[in-house]
Short mmCIF file of C-alpha atoms and ligand atoms in Angstrom, two decimals:
data_model
loop_
_atom_site.label_atom_id
_atom_site.label_comp_id
_atom_site.label_asym_id
_atom_site.label_seq_id
_atom_site.Cartn_x
_atom_site.Cartn_y
_atom_site.Cartn_z
CA UNK A 278 -2.18 24.88 -20.10
CA UNK A 279 -5.59 23.31 -22.09
CA UNK A 280 -6.43 20.08 -21.25
CA UNK A 281 -5.80 19.23 -24.91
CA UNK A 282 -2.70 20.25 -25.32
CA UNK A 283 -0.11 17.01 -24.37
CA UNK A 284 1.62 16.96 -21.44
CA UNK A 285 5.55 15.77 -20.92
CA UNK A 286 4.74 13.82 -18.02
CA UNK A 287 1.44 12.53 -16.36
CA UNK A 288 1.70 11.03 -13.00
CA UNK A 289 -1.35 8.79 -12.14
CA UNK A 290 -1.24 8.12 -7.88
CA UNK A 291 -0.41 10.45 -5.07
CA UNK A 292 1.24 8.50 -2.66
CA UNK A 293 5.08 8.36 -1.58
CA UNK A 294 6.04 7.11 -5.19
CA UNK A 295 3.85 9.62 -7.08
CA UNK A 296 4.74 12.42 -5.25
CA UNK A 297 8.74 11.39 -5.46
CA UNK A 298 8.26 11.09 -8.99
CA UNK A 299 6.58 14.49 -9.29
CA UNK A 300 9.18 16.19 -7.05
CA UNK A 301 11.95 14.77 -9.77
CA UNK A 302 10.23 15.54 -12.96
CA UNK A 303 9.13 18.85 -11.56
CA UNK A 304 13.03 19.71 -11.03
CA UNK A 305 13.47 18.39 -14.54
CA UNK A 306 11.11 20.91 -16.04
CA UNK A 307 8.95 18.36 -17.32
CA UNK A 308 5.85 20.56 -15.60
CA UNK A 309 4.15 17.26 -14.45
CA UNK A 310 0.60 16.52 -13.78
CA UNK A 311 -0.53 14.53 -10.95
CA UNK A 312 -3.39 12.57 -10.74
CA UNK A 313 -3.46 12.22 -7.36
CA UNK A 314 -6.88 10.47 -6.79
CA UNK A 315 -10.07 11.59 -4.64
CA UNK A 316 -8.33 9.66 -1.55
CA UNK A 317 -4.79 11.19 -2.28
CA UNK A 318 -2.07 10.50 0.09
CA UNK A 319 -2.01 6.92 -0.50
CA UNK A 320 -1.95 4.08 2.52
CA UNK A 321 -0.06 6.42 4.82
CA UNK A 322 -3.21 8.16 5.31
CA UNK A 323 -4.52 5.17 6.93
CA UNK A 324 -1.75 5.41 9.49
CA UNK A 325 -0.77 7.61 12.41
CA UNK A 326 2.78 7.81 13.40
CA UNK A 327 5.77 6.81 10.69
CA UNK A 328 8.64 5.99 12.60
CA UNK A 329 10.93 4.68 10.11
CA UNK A 330 11.00 7.18 7.38
CA UNK A 331 14.49 8.64 7.48
CA UNK A 332 14.93 12.31 8.30
CA UNK A 333 12.61 12.22 10.83
CA UNK A 334 14.01 11.04 14.00
CA UNK A 335 11.07 12.02 16.34
CA UNK A 336 8.48 10.09 13.95
CA UNK A 337 5.88 12.24 11.58
CA UNK A 338 2.36 11.29 11.45
CA UNK A 339 1.47 9.49 8.18
CA UNK A 340 -1.11 12.21 6.99
CA UNK A 341 1.34 14.74 7.77
CA UNK A 342 4.08 13.27 5.70
CA UNK A 343 2.29 13.14 2.83
CA UNK A 344 1.07 16.64 2.78
CA UNK A 345 4.81 17.51 3.06
CA UNK A 346 5.65 15.77 0.10
CA UNK A 347 2.75 17.11 -1.65
CA UNK A 348 4.03 20.56 -1.01
CA UNK A 349 7.26 19.69 -2.08
CA UNK A 350 6.39 18.41 -5.38
CA UNK A 351 4.30 21.64 -6.03
CA UNK A 352 7.31 23.86 -4.65
CA UNK A 353 8.62 22.50 -7.72
CA UNK A 354 6.18 23.00 -10.46
CA UNK A 355 3.67 19.99 -10.16
CA UNK A 356 -0.04 20.48 -10.67
CA UNK A 357 -1.73 18.12 -8.27
CA UNK A 358 -5.63 17.34 -8.86
CA UNK A 359 -7.74 15.34 -6.62
CA UNK A 360 -9.26 13.09 -9.05
CA UNK A 361 -9.39 9.32 -9.95
CA UNK A 362 -8.57 8.27 -13.25
CA UNK A 363 -11.07 6.26 -14.87
CA UNK A 364 -9.77 5.03 -18.03
CA UNK A 365 -6.53 5.25 -19.82
CA UNK A 366 -5.72 4.22 -23.79
CA UNK A 367 -2.07 3.36 -24.04
CA UNK A 368 -2.73 2.25 -27.70
CA UNK A 369 -2.24 5.77 -29.38
CA UNK A 370 0.51 8.65 -28.86
CA UNK A 371 0.14 10.86 -27.19
CA UNK A 372 -1.33 8.37 -24.40
CA UNK A 373 -4.79 9.35 -23.23
CA UNK A 374 -5.98 9.54 -19.73
CA UNK A 375 -9.45 10.18 -18.77
CA UNK A 376 -10.99 11.52 -15.18
CA UNK A 377 -14.48 11.53 -15.14
CA UNK A 378 -15.05 14.87 -17.06
CA UNK A 379 -11.90 15.57 -18.68
CA UNK A 380 -9.59 14.18 -21.32
CA UNK A 381 -6.15 14.71 -20.76
CA UNK A 382 -3.00 13.62 -23.22
CA UNK A 383 0.54 12.73 -22.08
CA UNK A 384 3.62 11.92 -23.71
CA UNK A 385 4.76 9.79 -20.96
CA UNK A 386 2.98 8.35 -18.11
CA UNK A 387 4.32 7.20 -14.49
CA UNK A 388 1.66 4.73 -12.78
CA UNK A 389 1.94 4.82 -9.45
CA UNK A 390 -1.43 3.96 -8.01
CA UNK A 391 -0.47 1.23 -5.29
CA UNK A 392 -1.89 -1.23 -3.91
CA UNK A 393 -4.42 -1.74 -1.13
CA UNK A 394 -4.27 -4.10 1.84
CA UNK A 395 -7.13 -6.61 1.97
CA UNK A 396 -9.33 -6.40 5.25
CA UNK A 397 -11.71 -8.70 7.00
CA UNK A 398 -14.50 -6.37 6.05
CA UNK A 399 -16.01 -6.30 9.70
CA UNK A 400 -18.32 -3.35 10.55
CA UNK A 401 -15.96 -0.85 12.70
CA UNK A 402 -12.76 -1.98 10.97
CA UNK A 403 -11.90 1.34 9.00
CA UNK A 404 -12.65 3.22 11.93
CA UNK A 405 -9.95 1.56 14.03
CA UNK A 406 -7.49 1.32 11.47
CA UNK A 407 -4.55 3.00 13.25
CA UNK A 408 -6.27 2.71 16.58
CA UNK A 409 -4.97 -1.00 17.21
CA UNK A 410 -6.00 -2.35 14.20
CA UNK A 411 -3.08 -2.24 11.25
CA UNK A 412 -2.22 -3.80 8.08
CA UNK A 413 1.58 -3.65 8.51
CA UNK A 414 3.45 -4.61 11.62
CA UNK A 415 6.68 -2.99 10.32
CA UNK A 416 5.02 0.28 10.42
CA UNK A 417 3.16 -0.20 13.36
CA UNK A 418 4.53 -2.89 15.68
CA UNK A 419 6.71 -1.11 17.72
CA UNK A 420 3.76 0.58 19.51
CA UNK A 421 3.20 -2.58 21.03
CA UNK A 422 5.99 -3.22 23.67
CA UNK A 423 4.64 -5.68 26.22
CA UNK A 424 1.23 -5.74 24.80
CA UNK A 425 -0.85 -8.73 23.53
CA UNK A 426 -1.22 -8.44 19.78
CA UNK A 427 -2.82 -10.88 16.88
CA UNK A 428 -1.84 -11.84 13.43
CA UNK A 429 -4.63 -12.97 11.14
CA UNK A 430 -3.78 -15.03 7.89
CA UNK A 431 -1.80 -17.94 6.85
CA UNK A 432 0.67 -16.86 4.10
CA UNK A 433 4.24 -15.78 4.24
CA UNK A 434 3.10 -12.38 5.37
CA UNK A 435 1.18 -13.59 8.23
CA UNK A 436 4.41 -15.51 9.30
CA UNK A 437 6.60 -12.55 8.67
CA UNK A 438 4.52 -10.21 10.72
CA UNK A 439 3.72 -12.77 13.36
CA UNK A 440 7.65 -13.51 14.16
CA UNK A 441 8.47 -9.61 13.55
CA UNK A 442 5.96 -8.58 16.24
CA UNK A 443 7.27 -11.24 18.62
CA UNK A 444 10.32 -8.45 18.87
CA UNK A 445 7.71 -6.19 20.91
CA UNK A 446 4.76 -7.82 22.00
CA UNK A 447 4.77 -10.22 25.06
CA UNK A 448 2.14 -12.27 23.23
CA UNK A 449 1.06 -12.85 19.43
CA UNK A 450 -1.79 -14.98 18.67
CA UNK A 451 -1.64 -16.29 15.17
CA UNK A 452 -5.39 -16.87 13.62
CA UNK A 453 -5.85 -18.74 10.48
CA UNK A 454 -8.93 -19.62 9.07
CA UNK A 455 -7.65 -23.50 8.20
CA UNK A 456 -5.65 -26.16 9.86
CA UNK A 457 -2.89 -25.78 6.96
CA UNK A 458 -0.64 -22.78 6.30
CA UNK A 459 0.31 -21.51 2.59
CA UNK A 460 3.29 -19.90 3.86
CA UNK A 461 6.42 -21.38 3.12
CA UNK A 462 7.90 -24.27 5.49
CA UNK A 463 11.15 -22.33 6.36
CA UNK A 464 8.64 -19.28 7.53
CA UNK A 465 6.22 -21.64 9.34
CA UNK A 466 8.85 -23.13 11.22
CA UNK A 467 10.34 -19.91 12.51
CA UNK A 468 7.16 -18.76 13.63
CA UNK A 469 5.68 -21.88 15.28
CA UNK A 470 8.56 -22.35 17.28
CA UNK A 471 8.63 -19.00 18.78
CA UNK A 472 7.65 -19.43 22.21
CA UNK A 473 5.58 -15.99 22.35
CA UNK A 474 3.42 -17.40 19.32
CA UNK A 475 0.57 -19.04 20.00
CA UNK A 476 -1.72 -20.58 16.71
CA UNK A 477 -5.52 -20.48 16.49
CA UNK A 478 -6.58 -22.72 13.65
CA UNK A 479 -9.64 -23.25 12.12
CA UNK A 480 -10.84 -19.64 13.27
CA UNK A 481 -12.35 -16.61 11.56
CA UNK A 482 -12.12 -12.96 13.36
CA UNK A 483 -16.12 -12.00 13.31
CA UNK A 484 -16.42 -8.78 15.66
CA UNK A 485 -13.76 -6.26 16.78
CA UNK A 486 -14.23 -4.46 20.54
CA UNK A 487 -13.36 -1.26 21.23
CA UNK A 488 -13.43 1.22 23.92
CA UNK A 489 -13.13 5.51 24.00
CA UNK A 490 -9.58 6.26 25.17
CA UNK A 491 -9.62 10.05 25.22
CA UNK A 492 -11.26 11.29 21.80
CA UNK A 493 -10.76 7.98 19.80
CA UNK A 494 -11.96 4.68 19.69
CA UNK A 495 -9.42 2.11 20.87
CA UNK A 496 -9.55 -1.77 19.80
CA UNK A 497 -9.72 -3.68 23.18
CA UNK A 498 -10.39 -7.39 21.63
CA UNK A 499 -11.89 -9.55 19.50
CA UNK A 500 -14.45 -12.43 18.91
CA UNK A 501 -13.47 -15.40 16.90
CA UNK A 502 -15.58 -18.28 15.71
CA UNK A 503 -14.22 -21.74 15.06
CA UNK A 504 -15.10 -22.88 11.61
CA UNK A 505 -15.03 -26.47 12.64
CA UNK A 506 -17.65 -26.42 15.90
CA UNK A 507 -19.29 -23.10 15.22
CA UNK A 508 -18.19 -22.14 18.74
CA UNK A 509 -17.45 -18.57 19.60
CA UNK A 510 -15.07 -17.04 22.07
CA UNK A 511 -13.43 -13.37 22.91
CA UNK A 512 -9.94 -12.58 23.18
CA UNK A 513 -8.45 -9.60 24.89
CA UNK A 514 -5.53 -8.08 22.50
CA UNK A 515 -4.13 -4.59 22.24
CA UNK A 516 -3.19 -4.61 18.65
CA UNK A 517 -4.53 -6.70 15.46
CA UNK A 518 -2.81 -6.89 12.41
CA UNK A 519 -4.35 -8.59 9.20
CA UNK A 520 -2.09 -10.12 6.78
CA UNK A 521 -4.31 -11.39 4.22
CA UNK A 522 -2.65 -10.29 0.99
CA UNK A 523 -2.64 -6.85 -1.15
CA UNK A 524 -4.60 -6.12 -4.11
CA UNK A 525 -2.82 -4.10 -6.73
CA UNK A 526 -4.79 -0.66 -8.03
CA UNK A 527 -4.60 -2.07 -11.56
CA UNK A 528 -8.09 -2.20 -12.94
CA UNK A 529 -8.25 0.64 -15.35
CA UNK A 530 -4.99 -0.99 -16.62
CA UNK A 531 -5.68 -4.41 -17.63
CA UNK A 532 -5.70 -5.15 -21.40
CA UNK A 533 -3.30 -1.76 -21.59
CA UNK A 534 -0.44 -2.95 -20.51
CA UNK A 535 1.20 -6.40 -18.97
CA UNK A 536 -0.09 -7.33 -15.50
CA UNK A 537 1.42 -10.30 -13.83
CA UNK A 538 -1.26 -13.04 -12.49
CA UNK A 539 -2.12 -11.11 -9.48
CA UNK A 540 -2.40 -7.79 -11.50
CA UNK A 541 1.02 -6.27 -10.46
CA UNK A 542 2.38 -4.52 -13.09
CA UNK A 543 5.69 -5.93 -14.90
CA UNK A 544 8.05 -3.85 -15.63
CA UNK A 545 10.43 -4.85 -18.86
CA UNK A 546 13.52 -2.23 -18.88
CA UNK A 547 14.07 -0.78 -15.34
CA UNK A 548 10.65 1.00 -14.55
CA UNK A 549 9.60 0.95 -17.98
CA UNK A 550 6.29 -1.50 -18.81
CA UNK A 551 5.52 -2.96 -21.42
CA UNK A 552 4.28 -0.20 -23.40
CA UNK A 553 7.28 2.26 -24.44
CA UNK A 554 6.87 5.77 -22.41
CA UNK A 555 4.61 4.15 -19.71
CA UNK A 556 6.58 3.58 -16.25
CA UNK A 557 5.31 2.03 -13.05
CA UNK A 558 6.76 2.51 -9.96
CA UNK A 559 5.93 1.96 -5.89
CA UNK A 560 3.60 -0.89 -4.61
CA UNK A 561 1.82 -1.28 -7.85
CA UNK A 562 4.92 -3.16 -8.87
CA UNK A 563 6.40 -4.30 -5.54
CA UNK A 564 5.25 -7.79 -4.06
CA UNK A 565 7.94 -8.04 -1.43
CA UNK A 566 8.91 -4.76 0.55
CA UNK A 567 5.70 -2.28 0.26
CA UNK A 568 7.23 0.13 2.65
CA UNK A 569 6.76 4.11 2.04
CA UNK A 570 10.68 4.62 1.23
CA UNK A 571 10.78 1.87 -1.07
CA UNK A 572 8.01 3.27 -3.04
CA UNK A 573 9.60 6.94 -2.66
CA UNK A 574 12.86 5.56 -4.15
CA UNK A 575 11.25 3.84 -6.65
CA UNK A 576 9.26 6.81 -7.88
CA UNK A 577 12.41 8.55 -8.15
CA UNK A 578 13.76 6.07 -10.44
CA UNK A 579 10.48 5.97 -12.75
CA UNK A 580 10.70 9.72 -12.95
CA UNK A 581 14.42 9.78 -14.08
CA UNK A 582 13.92 6.86 -16.33
CA UNK A 583 10.62 9.12 -17.96
CA UNK A 584 12.75 12.44 -18.14
CA UNK A 585 15.87 10.00 -20.20
CA UNK A 586 12.69 8.41 -22.52
CA UNK A 587 11.45 11.73 -23.20
CA UNK A 588 15.03 13.39 -24.46
CA UNK A 589 16.03 10.29 -26.04
CA UNK A 590 12.70 10.68 -28.15
CA UNK A 591 12.93 14.08 -28.51
CA UNK A 592 9.54 14.80 -26.31
CA UNK A 593 11.13 16.74 -23.49
P1 LIG B 1225 -1.24 -14.69 0.81
O1 LIG B 1225 -0.20 -15.95 -0.13
O2 LIG B 1225 -2.07 -14.41 -0.36
O3 LIG B 1225 -1.84 -15.64 1.83
C1 LIG B 1225 -2.99 -15.11 2.16
C2 LIG B 1225 -3.51 -15.51 3.50
O4 LIG B 1225 -4.66 -14.86 3.92
C3 LIG B 1225 -3.75 -17.26 3.08
O5 LIG B 1225 -3.23 -17.85 4.26
C4 LIG B 1225 -5.43 -16.82 3.04
O6 LIG B 1225 -6.17 -17.97 3.92
C5 LIG B 1225 -5.53 -15.98 4.25
N1 LIG B 1225 -6.89 -15.02 3.80
C6 LIG B 1225 -7.18 -14.74 2.64
N2 LIG B 1225 -8.44 -13.86 2.92
C7 LIG B 1225 -8.99 -14.15 4.08
C8 LIG B 1225 -10.07 -14.14 4.93
N3 LIG B 1225 -11.06 -13.13 3.98
N4 LIG B 1225 -9.95 -14.18 6.08
C9 LIG B 1225 -8.92 -15.00 6.50
N5 LIG B 1225 -8.14 -15.23 6.15
C10 LIG B 1225 -7.88 -14.90 4.58
O7 LIG B 1225 -0.40 -13.54 0.87
P2 LIG B 1225 0.66 -13.22 1.53
O8 LIG B 1225 0.94 -13.81 2.94
O9 LIG B 1225 0.54 -11.50 1.86
O10 LIG B 1225 1.83 -13.35 0.66
C11 LIG B 1225 1.88 -12.73 -0.68
C12 LIG B 1225 2.69 -13.12 -1.85
O11 LIG B 1225 4.00 -12.54 -1.21
C13 LIG B 1225 3.08 -14.53 -1.34
O12 LIG B 1225 3.73 -14.82 -2.74
C14 LIG B 1225 4.39 -14.70 -0.50
O13 LIG B 1225 5.12 -15.80 -0.58
C15 LIG B 1225 5.03 -13.38 -0.85
N6 LIG B 1225 5.61 -12.88 0.56
C16 LIG B 1225 7.03 -13.34 0.68
C17 LIG B 1225 8.01 -12.82 1.78
C18 LIG B 1225 9.05 -13.52 1.91
O14 LIG B 1225 9.61 -14.23 1.54
N7 LIG B 1225 9.94 -13.06 2.85
C19 LIG B 1225 7.21 -12.23 2.91
C20 LIG B 1225 5.86 -11.97 2.60
C21 LIG B 1225 4.98 -12.25 1.27
P3 LIG B 1225 -5.95 -19.56 2.79
O15 LIG B 1225 -4.66 -19.95 3.14
O16 LIG B 1225 -7.27 -20.22 3.67
O17 LIG B 1225 -6.54 -19.10 1.54
#
């Protein structure tokens, strides 16, 4: 198919949501094109073992799970390209989607560009993700049974993650840059009344320490700086969980579809956005669950909605 011919559906994003949309759209004979991004695979590419995705009783490595999903999408006729979308034009039909060097047209679009966890921006932070440093307690907490961990942040996520981590860890430091939390009172109370949680107020993490463990570099501790006194101290920890919010990957959709004040896509009717024929699924619409399985389920819904919409509009 030439890039000039309009596709029935183009899926933007190559995480669990995008690939699941592709599996469903492919099986519905919609010949989907998936523009998966240069870093296809989504956030699971950054994790090690995934133990809570149903169907894998012994767990599965995040990147392997994503490779399986991609293969499954290809098996049903999806064309998948590892390019980034640079701009879209949803004001004309068919819709226009541009990558660095190509222009695509589509009668329907499913956006599954996800959200990125915010990180602290420390020097060796990226290198330690999955080796003691994480942004998801639900995903990685179980690896820290009887260990010492820290959660960074002062919102609901930080409270929730710190409380969740006490199921496994013997001690959880909750490190916050101010002396007041923005989290809801209920979630604060739950965290602060937990005897395993020790709060360190007015402090920021300034360094990550690590040591070689076999072939990989593992987190062993952090340096924190008190914001009032400037005093620096070190903490030995086995795991660190950054919970300072997420940023939805929606920059290219600004002024094209309705976004909420934080930049998440607003869906109007099931998974359809403010533009008819444009659907959104996964973390790019989800401020609450953010799990691989919920993103996958959402991707299924969007593909079914897109298929129905194409049929109703005689575009299938
Ligand atoms: P959030 O409410 O934006 O809180 C982010 C926290 O991280 C704030 O305490 C902020 O500190 C801190 N922070 C930001 N940048 C930082 C940095 N560079 N260094 C250190 N600390 C930094 O984010 P969230 O907790 O992820 O919550 C997002 C939304 O989801 C909220 O609306 C929340 O209510 C909701 N949520 C709900 C539930 C639930 O109901 N079960 C669970 C999780 C999240 P400051 O306070 O100083 O700005």
